[in-house]
PDB file of C-alpha atoms in Angstrom:
ATOM      1  CA  MET A  17      95.097 -17.890-172.883  1.00 54.00           C
ATOM      2  CA  LYS A  18      92.192 -16.727-175.001  1.00 65.00           C
ATOM      3  CA  LYS A  19      93.225 -13.135-175.622  1.00 66.00           C
ATOM      4  CA  LYS A  20      96.569 -11.676-176.630  1.00 62.00           C
ATOM      5  CA  PHE A  21      97.644  -8.278-175.342  1.00 55.00           C
ATOM      6  CA  ARG A  22      99.895  -5.986-177.322  1.00 60.00           C
ATOM      7  CA  ALA A  23     102.305  -3.347-176.027  1.00 56.00           C
ATOM      8  CA  VAL A  24     104.806  -0.826-177.330  1.00 55.00           C
ATOM      9  CA  SER A  25     107.931  -0.117-175.286  1.00 54.00           C
ATOM     10  CA  VAL A  26     111.300   1.615-175.252  1.00 58.00           C
ATOM     11  CA  GLY A  27     114.157   1.409-172.816  1.00 57.00           C
ATOM     12  CA  SER A  28     117.867   1.957-172.481  1.00 60.00           C
ATOM     13  CA  THR A  29     120.462   2.549-169.814  1.00 54.00           C
ATOM     14  CA  PRO A  30     124.209   3.203-169.755  1.00 60.00           C
ATOM     15  CA  ILE A  31     124.638   0.674-166.920  1.00 56.00           C
ATOM     16  CA  SER A  32     124.803  -2.599-168.843  1.00 62.00           C
ATOM     17  CA  PRO A  33     123.309  -5.250-166.501  1.00 72.00           C
ATOM     18  CA  VAL A  34     120.549  -2.928-165.200  1.00 72.00           C
ATOM     19  CA  ARG A  35     117.724  -1.802-167.455  1.00 74.00           C
ATOM     20  CA  LEU A  36     114.609   0.336-167.035  1.00 76.00           C
ATOM     21  CA  ASP A  37     111.892   0.038-169.687  1.00 80.00           C
ATOM     22  CA  LEU A  38     108.738   2.076-170.186  1.00 83.00           C
ATOM     23  CA  GLY A  39     105.902   0.344-171.990  1.00 86.00           C
ATOM     24  CA  TYR A  40     102.474   1.415-173.233  1.00 88.00           C
ATOM     25  CA  SER A  41      99.798  -1.264-173.339  1.00 87.00           C
ATOM     26  CA  ILE A  42      97.560  -0.704-176.351  1.00 87.00           C
ATOM     27  CA  ASN A  43      94.708  -2.786-174.935  1.00 87.00           C
ATOM     28  CA  PRO A  44      95.231  -3.347-171.186  1.00 87.00           C
ATOM     29  CA  PRO A  45      93.432  -6.352-169.683  1.00 87.00           C
ATOM     30  CA  TYR A  46      90.274  -5.943-167.601  1.00 88.00           C
ATOM     31  CA  PHE A  47      89.462  -8.223-164.673  1.00 86.00           C
ATOM     32  CA  PHE A  48      86.941  -8.595-161.861  1.00 83.00           C
ATOM     33  CA  GLY A  49      88.777  -7.877-158.629  1.00 84.00           C
ATOM     34  CA  PHE A  50      88.597  -6.631-155.073  1.00 85.00           C
ATOM     35  CA  ARG A  51      89.172  -2.940-154.406  1.00 85.00           C
ATOM     36  CA  GLY A  52      89.650  -2.202-150.722  1.00 82.00           C
ATOM     37  CA  THR A  53      92.149  -2.190-147.915  1.00 85.00           C
ATOM     38  CA  PRO A  54      94.169  -5.261-146.955  1.00 86.00           C
ATOM     39  CA  GLN A  55      92.166  -5.420-143.710  1.00 86.00           C
ATOM     40  CA  ASP A  56      88.900  -5.504-145.706  1.00 82.00           C
ATOM     41  CA  LEU A  57      90.252  -8.437-147.701  1.00 80.00           C
ATOM     42  CA  VAL A  58      91.169 -10.337-144.519  1.00 83.00           C
ATOM     43  CA  THR A  59      87.695  -9.652-143.097  1.00 80.00           C
ATOM     44  CA  ALA A  60      86.024 -10.868-146.296  1.00 79.00           C
ATOM     45  CA  GLY A  61      87.217 -14.449-145.856  1.00 78.00           C
ATOM     46  CA  VAL A  62      87.989 -16.955-148.596  1.00 82.00           C
ATOM     47  CA  ASN A  63      85.500 -15.626-151.174  1.00 80.00           C
ATOM     48  CA  PRO A  64      85.400 -11.805-151.007  1.00 81.00           C
ATOM     49  CA  CYS A  65      83.148 -11.533-154.063  1.00 80.00           C
ATOM     50  CA  GLY A  66      80.644 -14.162-152.921  1.00 78.00           C
ATOM     51  CA  PRO A  67      77.000 -13.238-152.243  1.00 80.00           C
ATOM     52  CA  THR A  68      77.330 -13.634-148.451  1.00 78.00           C
ATOM     53  CA  SER A  69      80.509 -11.584-148.105  1.00 76.00           C
ATOM     54  CA  PRO A  70      80.265  -8.394-146.003  1.00 77.00           C
ATOM     55  CA  VAL A  71      82.424  -6.537-148.537  1.00 77.00           C
ATOM     56  CA  VAL A  72      80.868  -7.744-151.817  1.00 78.00           C
ATOM     57  CA  SER A  73      80.208  -4.119-152.827  1.00 82.00           C
ATOM     58  CA  GLN A  74      83.984  -3.627-153.138  1.00 84.00           C
ATOM     59  CA  CYS A  75      84.239  -6.165-155.976  1.00 86.00           C
ATOM     60  CA  GLN A  76      84.310  -4.374-159.313  1.00 89.00           C
ATOM     61  CA  VAL A  77      85.731  -4.485-162.813  1.00 90.00           C
ATOM     62  CA  GLN A  78      89.279  -3.112-162.877  1.00 89.00           C
ATOM     63  CA  ASN A  79      92.023  -2.773-165.444  1.00 89.00           C
ATOM     64  CA  VAL A  80      95.780  -2.533-165.621  1.00 88.00           C
ATOM     65  CA  SER A  81      97.235   0.902-166.410  1.00 89.00           C
ATOM     66  CA  HIS A  82      98.205   1.719-169.998  1.00 90.00           C
ATOM     67  CA  PHE A  83     101.710   2.730-168.877  1.00 90.00           C
ATOM     68  CA  GLN A  84     103.977   0.003-167.482  1.00 87.00           C
ATOM     69  CA  VAL A  85     107.471   0.348-166.003  1.00 87.00           C
ATOM     70  CA  PHE A  86     109.807  -2.658-166.000  1.00 82.00           C
ATOM     71  CA  PHE A  87     113.067  -2.921-164.066  1.00 81.00           C
ATOM     72  CA  SER A  88     115.448  -5.666-165.212  1.00 78.00           C
ATOM     73  CA  ILE A  89     118.759  -6.961-163.924  1.00 78.00           C
ATOM     74  CA  GLY A  90     120.781  -8.936-166.454  1.00 70.00           C
ATOM     75  CA  GLN A  91     121.707  -8.830-170.116  1.00 63.00           C
ATOM     76  CA  THR A  92     119.127  -8.971-172.879  1.00 59.00           C
ATOM     77  CA  PHE A  93     119.290 -11.939-175.194  1.00 56.00           C
TER      78      PHE A  93
END
């Protein structure tokens, strides 16, 4: 992995084995991905971002949200 991503988070719950955490990603990762319906992705075939794909215009740079919610079952260690 070339780049490290940092995040700040807090979380607590009175129910011991179940935990809900809210995190804030300081620098969320960006990636080149497909933005469309599941049916568009099926229609696109094996390479939806290839030059011959009928849905190549739906391939664009995207990023993960700054806010992340994590649900955990089990004790922390």
